[in-house]
Coordinates of C-alpha atoms in Angstrom, one line a residue:
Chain A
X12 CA -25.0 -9.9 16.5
X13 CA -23.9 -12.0 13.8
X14 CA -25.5 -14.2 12.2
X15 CA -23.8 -16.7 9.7
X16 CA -26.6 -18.5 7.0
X17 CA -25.5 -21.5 4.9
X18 CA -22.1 -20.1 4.3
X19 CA -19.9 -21.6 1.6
X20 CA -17.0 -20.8 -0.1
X21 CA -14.9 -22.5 -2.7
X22 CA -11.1 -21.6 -4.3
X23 CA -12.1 -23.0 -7.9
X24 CA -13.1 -26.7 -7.4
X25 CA -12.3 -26.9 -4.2
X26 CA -14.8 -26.4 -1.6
X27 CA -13.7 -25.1 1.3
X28 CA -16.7 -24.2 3.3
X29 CA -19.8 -26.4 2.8
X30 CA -22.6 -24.4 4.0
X31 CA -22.2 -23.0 7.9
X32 CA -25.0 -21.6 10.0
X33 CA -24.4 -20.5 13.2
X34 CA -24.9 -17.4 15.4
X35 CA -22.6 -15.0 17.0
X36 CA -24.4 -13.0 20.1
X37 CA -23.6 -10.1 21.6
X38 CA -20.8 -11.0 24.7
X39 CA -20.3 -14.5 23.9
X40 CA -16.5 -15.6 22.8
X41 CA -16.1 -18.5 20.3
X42 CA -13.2 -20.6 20.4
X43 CA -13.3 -22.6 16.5
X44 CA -11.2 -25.6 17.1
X45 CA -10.3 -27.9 14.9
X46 CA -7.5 -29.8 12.1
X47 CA -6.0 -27.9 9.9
X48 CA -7.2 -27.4 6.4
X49 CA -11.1 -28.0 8.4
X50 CA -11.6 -24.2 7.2
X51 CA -11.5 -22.5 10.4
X52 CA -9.4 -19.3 9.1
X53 CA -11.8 -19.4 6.3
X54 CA -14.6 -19.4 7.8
X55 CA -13.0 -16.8 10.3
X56 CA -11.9 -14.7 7.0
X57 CA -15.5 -15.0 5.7
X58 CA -16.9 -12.9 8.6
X59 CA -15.3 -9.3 8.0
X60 CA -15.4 -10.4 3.9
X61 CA -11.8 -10.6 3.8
X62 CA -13.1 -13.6 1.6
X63 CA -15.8 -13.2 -0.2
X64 CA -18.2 -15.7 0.7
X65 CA -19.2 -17.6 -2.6
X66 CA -22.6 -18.3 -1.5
X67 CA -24.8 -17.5 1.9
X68 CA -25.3 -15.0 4.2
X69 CA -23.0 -12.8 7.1
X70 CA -26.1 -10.7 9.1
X71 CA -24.2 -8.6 11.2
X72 CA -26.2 -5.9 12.7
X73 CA -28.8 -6.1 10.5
X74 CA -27.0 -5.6 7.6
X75 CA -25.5 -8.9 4.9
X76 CA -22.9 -7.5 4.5
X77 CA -21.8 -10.9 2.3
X78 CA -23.8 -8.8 -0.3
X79 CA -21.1 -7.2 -2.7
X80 CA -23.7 -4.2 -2.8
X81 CA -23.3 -3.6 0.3
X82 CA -20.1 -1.3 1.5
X83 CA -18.2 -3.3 3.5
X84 CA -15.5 -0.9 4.9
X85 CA -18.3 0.8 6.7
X86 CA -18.8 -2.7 8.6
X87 CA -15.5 -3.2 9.0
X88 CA -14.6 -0.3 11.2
X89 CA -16.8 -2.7 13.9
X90 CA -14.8 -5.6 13.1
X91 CA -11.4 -5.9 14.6
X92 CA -9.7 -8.4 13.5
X93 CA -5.8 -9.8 14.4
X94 CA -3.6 -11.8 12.7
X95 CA -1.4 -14.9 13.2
X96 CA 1.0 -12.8 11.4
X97 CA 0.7 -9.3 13.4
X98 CA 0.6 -7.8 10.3
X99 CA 1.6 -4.3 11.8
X100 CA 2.4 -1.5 8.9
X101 CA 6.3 -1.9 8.8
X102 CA 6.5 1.9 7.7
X103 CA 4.5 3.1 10.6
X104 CA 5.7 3.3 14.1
X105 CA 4.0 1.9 16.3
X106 CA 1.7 5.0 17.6
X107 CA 1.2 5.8 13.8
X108 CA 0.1 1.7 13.5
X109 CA -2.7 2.7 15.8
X110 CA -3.4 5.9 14.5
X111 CA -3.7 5.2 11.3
X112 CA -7.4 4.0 10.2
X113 CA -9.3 6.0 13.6
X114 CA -7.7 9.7 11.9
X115 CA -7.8 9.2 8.6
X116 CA -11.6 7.5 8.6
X117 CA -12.5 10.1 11.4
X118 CA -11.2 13.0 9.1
X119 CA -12.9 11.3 5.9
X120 CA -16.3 11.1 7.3
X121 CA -15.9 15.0 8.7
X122 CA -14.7 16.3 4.6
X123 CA -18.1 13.8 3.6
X124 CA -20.0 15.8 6.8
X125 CA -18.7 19.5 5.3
X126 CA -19.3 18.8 2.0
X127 CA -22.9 17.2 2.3
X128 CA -24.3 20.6 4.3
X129 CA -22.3 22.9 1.5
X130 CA -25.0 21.2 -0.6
X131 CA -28.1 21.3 2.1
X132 CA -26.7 24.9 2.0
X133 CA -26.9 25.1 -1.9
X134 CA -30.5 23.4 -1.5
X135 CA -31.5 25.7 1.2
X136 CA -30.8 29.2 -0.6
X137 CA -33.6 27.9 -3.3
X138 CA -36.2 26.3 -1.3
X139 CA -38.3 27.2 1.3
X140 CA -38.0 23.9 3.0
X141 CA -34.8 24.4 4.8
X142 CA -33.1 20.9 5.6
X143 CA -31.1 21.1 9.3
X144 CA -27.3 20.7 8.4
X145 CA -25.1 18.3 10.0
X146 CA -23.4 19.0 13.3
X147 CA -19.6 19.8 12.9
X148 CA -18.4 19.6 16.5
X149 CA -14.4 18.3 15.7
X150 CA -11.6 19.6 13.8
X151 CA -9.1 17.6 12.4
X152 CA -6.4 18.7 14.8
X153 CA -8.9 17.7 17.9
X154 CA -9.5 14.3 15.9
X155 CA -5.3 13.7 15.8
X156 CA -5.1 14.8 19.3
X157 CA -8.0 12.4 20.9
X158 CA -6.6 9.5 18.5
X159 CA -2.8 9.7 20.0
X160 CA -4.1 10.0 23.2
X161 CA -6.7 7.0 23.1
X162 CA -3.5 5.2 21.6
X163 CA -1.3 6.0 24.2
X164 CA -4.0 4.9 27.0
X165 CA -4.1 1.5 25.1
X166 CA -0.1 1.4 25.0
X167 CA 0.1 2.5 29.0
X168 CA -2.2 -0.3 28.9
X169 CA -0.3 -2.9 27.9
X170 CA 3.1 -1.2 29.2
X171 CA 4.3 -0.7 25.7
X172 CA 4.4 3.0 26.1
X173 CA 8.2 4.0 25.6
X174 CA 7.7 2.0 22.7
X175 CA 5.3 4.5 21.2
X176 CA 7.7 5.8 18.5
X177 CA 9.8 2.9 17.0
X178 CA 9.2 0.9 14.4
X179 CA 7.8 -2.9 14.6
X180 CA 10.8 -4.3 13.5
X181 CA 12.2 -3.8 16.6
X182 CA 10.1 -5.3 18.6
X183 CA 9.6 -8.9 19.4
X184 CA 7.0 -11.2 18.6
X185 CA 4.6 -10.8 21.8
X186 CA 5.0 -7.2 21.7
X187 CA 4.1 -7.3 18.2
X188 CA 0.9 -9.4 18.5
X189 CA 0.0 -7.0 21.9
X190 CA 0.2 -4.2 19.9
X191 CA -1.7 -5.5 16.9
X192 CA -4.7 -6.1 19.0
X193 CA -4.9 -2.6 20.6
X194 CA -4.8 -1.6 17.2
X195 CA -7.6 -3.4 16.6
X196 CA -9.6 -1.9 19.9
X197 CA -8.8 1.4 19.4
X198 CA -11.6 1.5 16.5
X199 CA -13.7 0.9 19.4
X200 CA -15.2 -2.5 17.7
X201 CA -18.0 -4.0 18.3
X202 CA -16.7 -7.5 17.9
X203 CA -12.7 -8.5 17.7
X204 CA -12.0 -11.7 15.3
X205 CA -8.8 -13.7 16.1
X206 CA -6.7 -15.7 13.7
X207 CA -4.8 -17.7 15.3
X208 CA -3.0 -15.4 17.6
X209 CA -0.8 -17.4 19.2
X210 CA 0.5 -19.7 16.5
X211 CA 3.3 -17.3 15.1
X212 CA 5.0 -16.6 18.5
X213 CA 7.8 -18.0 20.5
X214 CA 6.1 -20.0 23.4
X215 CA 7.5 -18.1 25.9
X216 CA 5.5 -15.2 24.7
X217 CA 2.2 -16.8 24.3
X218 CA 1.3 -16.3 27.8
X219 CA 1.8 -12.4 27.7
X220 CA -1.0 -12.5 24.3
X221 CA -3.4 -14.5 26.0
X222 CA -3.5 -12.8 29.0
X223 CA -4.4 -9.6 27.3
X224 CA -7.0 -11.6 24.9
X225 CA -8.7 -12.9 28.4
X226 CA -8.1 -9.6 30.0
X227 CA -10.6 -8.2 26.9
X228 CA -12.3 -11.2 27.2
X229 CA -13.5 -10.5 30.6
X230 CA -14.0 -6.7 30.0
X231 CA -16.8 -7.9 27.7
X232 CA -15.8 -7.8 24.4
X233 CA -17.3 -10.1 22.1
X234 CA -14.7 -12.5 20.1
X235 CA -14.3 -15.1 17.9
X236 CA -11.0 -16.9 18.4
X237 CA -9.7 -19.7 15.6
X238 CA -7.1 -21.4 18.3
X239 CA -5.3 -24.3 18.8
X240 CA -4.3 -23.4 22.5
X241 CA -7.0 -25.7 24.0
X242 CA -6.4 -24.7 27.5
X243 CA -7.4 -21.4 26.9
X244 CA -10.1 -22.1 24.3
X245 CA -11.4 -24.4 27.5
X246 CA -10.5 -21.1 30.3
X247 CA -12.1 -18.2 27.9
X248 CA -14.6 -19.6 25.7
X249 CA -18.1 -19.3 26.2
X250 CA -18.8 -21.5 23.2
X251 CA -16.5 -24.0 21.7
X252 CA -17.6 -25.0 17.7
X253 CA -15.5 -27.8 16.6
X254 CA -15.1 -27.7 12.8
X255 CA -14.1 -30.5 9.7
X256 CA -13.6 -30.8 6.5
X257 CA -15.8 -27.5 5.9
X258 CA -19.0 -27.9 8.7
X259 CA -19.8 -27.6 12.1
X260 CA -19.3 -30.9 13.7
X261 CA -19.9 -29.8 17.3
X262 CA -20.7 -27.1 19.2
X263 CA -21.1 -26.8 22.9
X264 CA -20.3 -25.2 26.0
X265 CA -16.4 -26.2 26.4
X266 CA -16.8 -28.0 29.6
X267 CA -19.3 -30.5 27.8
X268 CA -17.6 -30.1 24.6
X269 CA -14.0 -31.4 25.9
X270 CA -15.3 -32.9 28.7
X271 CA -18.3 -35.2 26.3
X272 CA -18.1 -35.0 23.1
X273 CA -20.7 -36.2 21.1
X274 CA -19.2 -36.7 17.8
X275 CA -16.8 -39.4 17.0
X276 CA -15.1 -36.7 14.8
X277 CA -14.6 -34.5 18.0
X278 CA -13.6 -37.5 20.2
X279 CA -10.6 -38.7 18.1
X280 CA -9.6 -34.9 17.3
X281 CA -9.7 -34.6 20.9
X282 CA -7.7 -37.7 21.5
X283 CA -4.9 -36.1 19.4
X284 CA -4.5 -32.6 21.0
X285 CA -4.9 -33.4 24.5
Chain B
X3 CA 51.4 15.4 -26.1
X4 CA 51.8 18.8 -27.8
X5 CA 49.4 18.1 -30.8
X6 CA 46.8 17.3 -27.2
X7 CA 47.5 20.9 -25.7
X8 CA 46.9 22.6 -28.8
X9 CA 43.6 20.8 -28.9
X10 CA 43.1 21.4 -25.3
X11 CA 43.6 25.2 -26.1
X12 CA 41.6 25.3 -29.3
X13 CA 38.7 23.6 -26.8
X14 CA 39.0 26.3 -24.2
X15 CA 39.2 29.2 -26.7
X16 CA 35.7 28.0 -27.5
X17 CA 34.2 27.0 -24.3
X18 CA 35.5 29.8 -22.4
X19 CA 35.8 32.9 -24.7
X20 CA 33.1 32.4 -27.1
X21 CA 29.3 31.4 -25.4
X22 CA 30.5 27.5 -25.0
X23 CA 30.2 28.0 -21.7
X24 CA 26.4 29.2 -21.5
X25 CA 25.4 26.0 -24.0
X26 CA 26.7 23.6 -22.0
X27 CA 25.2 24.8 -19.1
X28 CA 22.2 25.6 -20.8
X29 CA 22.3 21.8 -21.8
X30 CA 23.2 20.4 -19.0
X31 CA 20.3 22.4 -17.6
X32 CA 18.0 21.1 -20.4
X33 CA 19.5 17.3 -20.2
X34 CA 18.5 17.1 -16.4
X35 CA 15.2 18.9 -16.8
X36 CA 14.2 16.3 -19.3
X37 CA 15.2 13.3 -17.3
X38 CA 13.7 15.0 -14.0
X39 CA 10.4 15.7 -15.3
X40 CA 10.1 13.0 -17.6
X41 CA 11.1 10.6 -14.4
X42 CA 8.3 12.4 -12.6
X43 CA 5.7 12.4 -15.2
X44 CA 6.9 8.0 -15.6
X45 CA 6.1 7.5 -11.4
X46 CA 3.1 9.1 -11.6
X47 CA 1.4 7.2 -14.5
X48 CA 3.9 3.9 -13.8
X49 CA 2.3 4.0 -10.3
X50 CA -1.7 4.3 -11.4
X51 CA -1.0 1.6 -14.3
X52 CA 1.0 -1.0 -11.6
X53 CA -2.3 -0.3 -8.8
X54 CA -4.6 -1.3 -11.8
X55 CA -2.4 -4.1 -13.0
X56 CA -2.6 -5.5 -9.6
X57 CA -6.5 -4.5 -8.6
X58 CA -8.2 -8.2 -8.3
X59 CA -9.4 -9.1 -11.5
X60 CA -13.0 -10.2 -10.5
X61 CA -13.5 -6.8 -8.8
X62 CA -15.8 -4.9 -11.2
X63 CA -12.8 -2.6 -12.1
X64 CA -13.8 -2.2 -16.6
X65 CA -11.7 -4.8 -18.3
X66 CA -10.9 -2.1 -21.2
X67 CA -8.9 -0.3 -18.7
X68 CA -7.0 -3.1 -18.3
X69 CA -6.3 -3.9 -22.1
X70 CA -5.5 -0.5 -22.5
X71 CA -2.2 0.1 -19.7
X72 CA -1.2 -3.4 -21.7
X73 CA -1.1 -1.7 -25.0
X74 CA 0.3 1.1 -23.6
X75 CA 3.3 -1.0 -21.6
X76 CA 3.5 -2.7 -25.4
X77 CA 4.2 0.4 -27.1
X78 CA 6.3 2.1 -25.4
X79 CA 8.3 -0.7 -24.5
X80 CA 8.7 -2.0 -28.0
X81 CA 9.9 0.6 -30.0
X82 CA 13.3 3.4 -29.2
X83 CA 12.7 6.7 -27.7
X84 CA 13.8 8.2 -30.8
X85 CA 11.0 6.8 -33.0
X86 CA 8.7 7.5 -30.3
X87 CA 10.1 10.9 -30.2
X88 CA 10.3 11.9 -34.1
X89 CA 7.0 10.4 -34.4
X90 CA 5.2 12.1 -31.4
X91 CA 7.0 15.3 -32.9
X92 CA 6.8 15.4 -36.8
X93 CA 3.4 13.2 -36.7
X94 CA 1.2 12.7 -33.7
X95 CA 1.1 16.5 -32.6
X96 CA 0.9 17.8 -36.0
X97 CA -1.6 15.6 -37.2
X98 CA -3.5 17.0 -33.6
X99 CA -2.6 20.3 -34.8
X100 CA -0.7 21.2 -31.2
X101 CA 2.2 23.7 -31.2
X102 CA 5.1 22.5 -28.6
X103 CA 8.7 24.0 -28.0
X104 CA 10.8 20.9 -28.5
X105 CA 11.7 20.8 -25.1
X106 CA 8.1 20.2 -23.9
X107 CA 7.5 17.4 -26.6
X108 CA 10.8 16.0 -25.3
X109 CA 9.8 15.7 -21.6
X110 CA 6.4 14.1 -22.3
X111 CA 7.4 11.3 -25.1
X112 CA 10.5 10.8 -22.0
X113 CA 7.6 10.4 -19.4
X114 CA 5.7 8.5 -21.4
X115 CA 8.6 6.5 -22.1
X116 CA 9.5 5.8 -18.3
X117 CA 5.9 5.3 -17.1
X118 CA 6.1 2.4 -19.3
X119 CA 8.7 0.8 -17.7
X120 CA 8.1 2.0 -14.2
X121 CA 5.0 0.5 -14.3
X122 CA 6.8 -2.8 -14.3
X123 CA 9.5 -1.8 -11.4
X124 CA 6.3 -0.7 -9.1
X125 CA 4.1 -3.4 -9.9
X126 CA 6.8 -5.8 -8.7
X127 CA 7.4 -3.4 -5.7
X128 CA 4.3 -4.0 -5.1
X129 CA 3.7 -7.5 -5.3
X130 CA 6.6 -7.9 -2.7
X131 CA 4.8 -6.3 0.2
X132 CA 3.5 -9.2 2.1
X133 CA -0.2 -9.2 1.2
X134 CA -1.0 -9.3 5.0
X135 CA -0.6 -5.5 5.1
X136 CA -3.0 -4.8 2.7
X137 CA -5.4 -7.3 4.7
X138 CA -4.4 -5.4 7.4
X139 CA -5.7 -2.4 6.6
X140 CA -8.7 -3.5 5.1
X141 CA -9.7 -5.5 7.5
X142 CA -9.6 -1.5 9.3
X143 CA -11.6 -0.4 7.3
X144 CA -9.6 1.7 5.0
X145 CA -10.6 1.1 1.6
X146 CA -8.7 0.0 -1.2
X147 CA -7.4 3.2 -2.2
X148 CA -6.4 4.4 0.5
X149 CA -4.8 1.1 2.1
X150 CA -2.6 1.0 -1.3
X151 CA -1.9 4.7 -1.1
X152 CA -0.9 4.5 2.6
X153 CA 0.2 1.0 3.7
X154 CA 1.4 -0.5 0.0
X155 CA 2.9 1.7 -2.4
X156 CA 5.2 3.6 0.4
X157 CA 6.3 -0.2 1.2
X158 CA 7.0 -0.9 -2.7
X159 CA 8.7 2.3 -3.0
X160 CA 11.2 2.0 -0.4
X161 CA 12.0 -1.8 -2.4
X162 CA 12.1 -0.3 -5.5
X163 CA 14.6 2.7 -4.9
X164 CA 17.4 1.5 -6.1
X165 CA 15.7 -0.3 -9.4
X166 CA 14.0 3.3 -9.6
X167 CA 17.9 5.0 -9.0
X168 CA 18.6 2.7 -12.2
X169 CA 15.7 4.2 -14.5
X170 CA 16.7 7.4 -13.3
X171 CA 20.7 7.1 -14.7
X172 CA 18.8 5.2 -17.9
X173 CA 16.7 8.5 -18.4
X174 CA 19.7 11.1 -18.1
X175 CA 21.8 9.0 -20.5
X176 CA 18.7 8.6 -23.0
X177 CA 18.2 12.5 -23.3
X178 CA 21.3 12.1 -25.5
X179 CA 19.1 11.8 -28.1
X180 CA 16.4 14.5 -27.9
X181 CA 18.6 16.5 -30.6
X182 CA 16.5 14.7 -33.2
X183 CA 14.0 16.9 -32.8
X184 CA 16.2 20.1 -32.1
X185 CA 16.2 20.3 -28.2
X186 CA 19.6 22.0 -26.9
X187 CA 21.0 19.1 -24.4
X188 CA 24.7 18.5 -23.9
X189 CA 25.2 16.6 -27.6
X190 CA 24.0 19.9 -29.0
X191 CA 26.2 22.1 -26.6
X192 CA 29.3 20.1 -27.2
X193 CA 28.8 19.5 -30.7
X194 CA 28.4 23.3 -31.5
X195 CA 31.8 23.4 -29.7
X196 CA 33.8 20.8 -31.7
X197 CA 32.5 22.1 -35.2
X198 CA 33.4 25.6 -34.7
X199 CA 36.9 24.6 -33.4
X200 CA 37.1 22.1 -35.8
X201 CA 38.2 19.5 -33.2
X202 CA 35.9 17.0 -31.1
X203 CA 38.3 14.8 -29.3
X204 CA 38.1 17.4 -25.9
X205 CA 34.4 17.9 -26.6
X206 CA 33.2 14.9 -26.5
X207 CA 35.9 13.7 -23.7
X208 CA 34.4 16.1 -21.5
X209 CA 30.9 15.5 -22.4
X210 CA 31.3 11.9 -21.5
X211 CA 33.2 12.8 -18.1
X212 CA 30.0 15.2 -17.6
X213 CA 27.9 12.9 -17.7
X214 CA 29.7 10.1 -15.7
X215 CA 30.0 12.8 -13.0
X216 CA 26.1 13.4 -13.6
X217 CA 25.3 9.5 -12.7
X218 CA 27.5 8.8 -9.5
X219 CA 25.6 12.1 -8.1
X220 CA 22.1 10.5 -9.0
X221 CA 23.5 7.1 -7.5
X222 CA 25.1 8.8 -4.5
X223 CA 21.7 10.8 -3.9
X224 CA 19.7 7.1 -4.3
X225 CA 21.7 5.6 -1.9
X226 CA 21.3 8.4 0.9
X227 CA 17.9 8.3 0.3
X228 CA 18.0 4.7 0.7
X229 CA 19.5 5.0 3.5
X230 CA 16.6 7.5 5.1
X231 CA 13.6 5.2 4.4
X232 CA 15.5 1.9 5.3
X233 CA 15.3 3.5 9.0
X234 CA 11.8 1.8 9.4
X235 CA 14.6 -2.0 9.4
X236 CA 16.9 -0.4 11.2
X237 CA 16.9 -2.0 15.2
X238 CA 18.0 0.7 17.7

């Protein structure tokens, strides 16, 4: 589904990434392990263009979408992606967190619908070729109610759903990190990227994140985690890539990647962290 | 004391019996229109200069914009309203052959004025909203625009209300001078007063409590609003 060619990226003179190739299928879930400052939330960052790859290609669908040509908010919308930060919109509550980007893109791409057929329409009244308009089967107030009530499934979901209307301050760190992923799935995406999700939260609130990461996980969804909760990276993973200084040093299954390493690299990072 | 009642009496006599009354209100009328619009017209442009100011620089956004909203910051931060105002009055519209009632000219050279320095408030509103929520909402798929227009700039508002309170009491004081160019404010209204009672002590007395009175509502009003958007902190 995605597939990374000779990826590098550099802040100035630094070179951060150092040419990646890999490939992301459909279903699979990749744990990047790895030190810190190897360029795993680079490289993770690189994927949806959140950094702009300096040289290389993102295929993702069929589309390079590292190509500044190319409109990347169209790709996006297919690309979740959470934060080690949440990131949740501190002047949205939390229904209005979720709603946010499903209306307003929904409603966008129906004004774009409209005012493409009053111009077929134009078009038709002087040609006798008449092109088929586009189908308008939604309103904007259908739009707003299917939206609140796909984000209410998603907070029933997760048992948040008193907490639909109050603002993230108020809520704690798990809750936060819960939420910011179903505000990721409710664009439907084809493919979730995690930063780090667990690195910003109390510990006691870790286990609360992951289990609705492995819940997804399980449902099918294809993910790539950057992680430095080994356990789980060992539990969910389908592929483990270890990562320095820039490259791929390893990738394997994670049974024979923490179990036999190959690399020397891998072995003494593995040392460390277990 | 006696010399101040006869003052007081000579002030009233004026204000009250003759049409004082109707210039000062038509003043006061004029002094806040000005500063209202003007304040208006300086979020509006202050808002669209701060989102270029802060667009990445290696997006393909044209450069030229970019040295323009600096020249205009330059200019209408480095010279007073009142040159900017006699000029834009007795040169710049004449010379363009356009025919404005004072008043107008005054609430454009004041908007103008405050979108200068505006700019500067919002673009450090905005640069103190963690960059994650722009990320955020790109990484949605909103597009710049719209991730500015619905995730940023509310943000940056809501830090730079009270800074914005600040430019608002600047503005209402400023409009003391728009008489340069013959626009009826309070100096106009008070001043008719004191020459045709051949006395200014009460005039101006009262025009200064006027306008003191004028600023703690505009700070009270600030801080209830405040107070409204701050409910996005507030735990309950």
């Amino acid at each position: 589904m995605i597939d990374v060619i000779d990826l590098k990226k550099s802040f100035g003179k630094l070179e951060v990434l150092k040419g990646i190739t890999t490939t992301i299928k459909e279903g699979e879930k990749v744990a990047i392990i790895g030190p810190s400052g190897s360029g795993k939330s680079t490289f993770l960052r690189c994927l949806n263009c959140l950094e702009d790859p300096t040289s290389g290609s993102i295929i993702f669908e069929g589309v390079d979408i590292a190509d500044m040509r190319v409109d990347i908010n169209i790709h996006r919308r297919h690309m979740g992606m959470v934060f080690q930060q949440f990131n949740l919109f501190n002047n949205k509550t939390v229904i209005e967190n979720i709603m946010l980007a499903p209306v307003y893109l929904a409603i966008h791409d129906l004004r774009m619908k409209k005012l493409q057929n009053f111009f077929i329409r134009i078009k038709n009244a002087f040609s006798k070729h008449k092109t088929p308009l586009y189908e308008i089967d939604t309103t904007p107030q259908k739009i707003k109610e299917e939206a609140r009530e796909n984000a209410l499934r998603l907070l029933r979901r997760i048992g948040l759903e008193e907490k639909a209307d109050v603002y993230p301050s108020t809520l704690s760190g798990g809750q936060k990190q819960r939420i910011a992923i179903i505000r990721a799935m409710a664009m439907n995406p084809k493919v979730i990227l995690f930063d780090e999700p667990t690195s910003a939260l109390d510990p006691e609130m870790v286990g609360e994140v992951l289990d609705l990461i492995k819940q997804l996980a399980d449902e099918g969804m294809t993910m790539v985690i950057v992680t430095h909760e080994m356990g789980f990276a060992r539990e969910v993973a389908t592929r483990v890539i270890f990562m320095d200084e820039g490259r791929i040093v390893e990738e394997n299954t994670p049974q024979e990647l923490f179990n036999n390493p190959q690399h020397p690299r891998t072995r003494e990072f593995l040392s460390k962290v277990l | 004391m006696g010399n101040f009642s006869r003052k007081l009496e000579r002030f009233w006599e004026i204000f009250y019996e003759y049409d004082g009354y109707q210039r000062v209100l038509t003043g006061l009328k004029n002094t806040v229109y000005i500063a209202v619009v003007g304040l208006a017209i300086g979020i509006v442009i202050g808002t669209i200069i701060a989102i270029i100011e802060v667009f990445p620089k290696y997006k393909r956004l044209p450069r030229i914009l970019n040295g323009f909203c600096r020249f205009y910051v330059a200019l209408f931060r480095g010279t007073p309203v009142v040159v900017q105002l006699l000029v834009a009055y007795y040169v710049v519209l004449p010379l363009l052959g356009i025919n404005l009632p004072a008043l107008n000219v005054c609430v454009l050279v004041f908007g103008l004025n405050s979108g200068a320095y505006v700019s500067e408030i919002m673009r450090s509103g905005i640069l103190s909203v963690d960059p994650g929520q722009m990320e955020a909402a790109r990484a949605l798929g909103l597009s710049y625009r719209v991730s500015m227009m619905k995730v940023v700039v509310p943000q940056a508002v809501k830090n730079i209300l009270p800074t914005l309170g600040n430019e608002f009491i600047a503005l209402i004081k400023e409009t003391s001078v728009v008489s340069f160019v013959g626009a009826a404010d309070l100096y106009v209204a008070f001043n008719y007063i004191g020459t045709n009672s051949y006395e200014f002590m009460v005039p101006y007395l009262a025009m200064a409590l006027i306008y003191i009175v004028l600023v703690m509502a505009i700070a009270f009003l600030v801080k209830i609003m405040e107070r409204s958007l701050r409910k996005s902190d507030r735990r309950n």
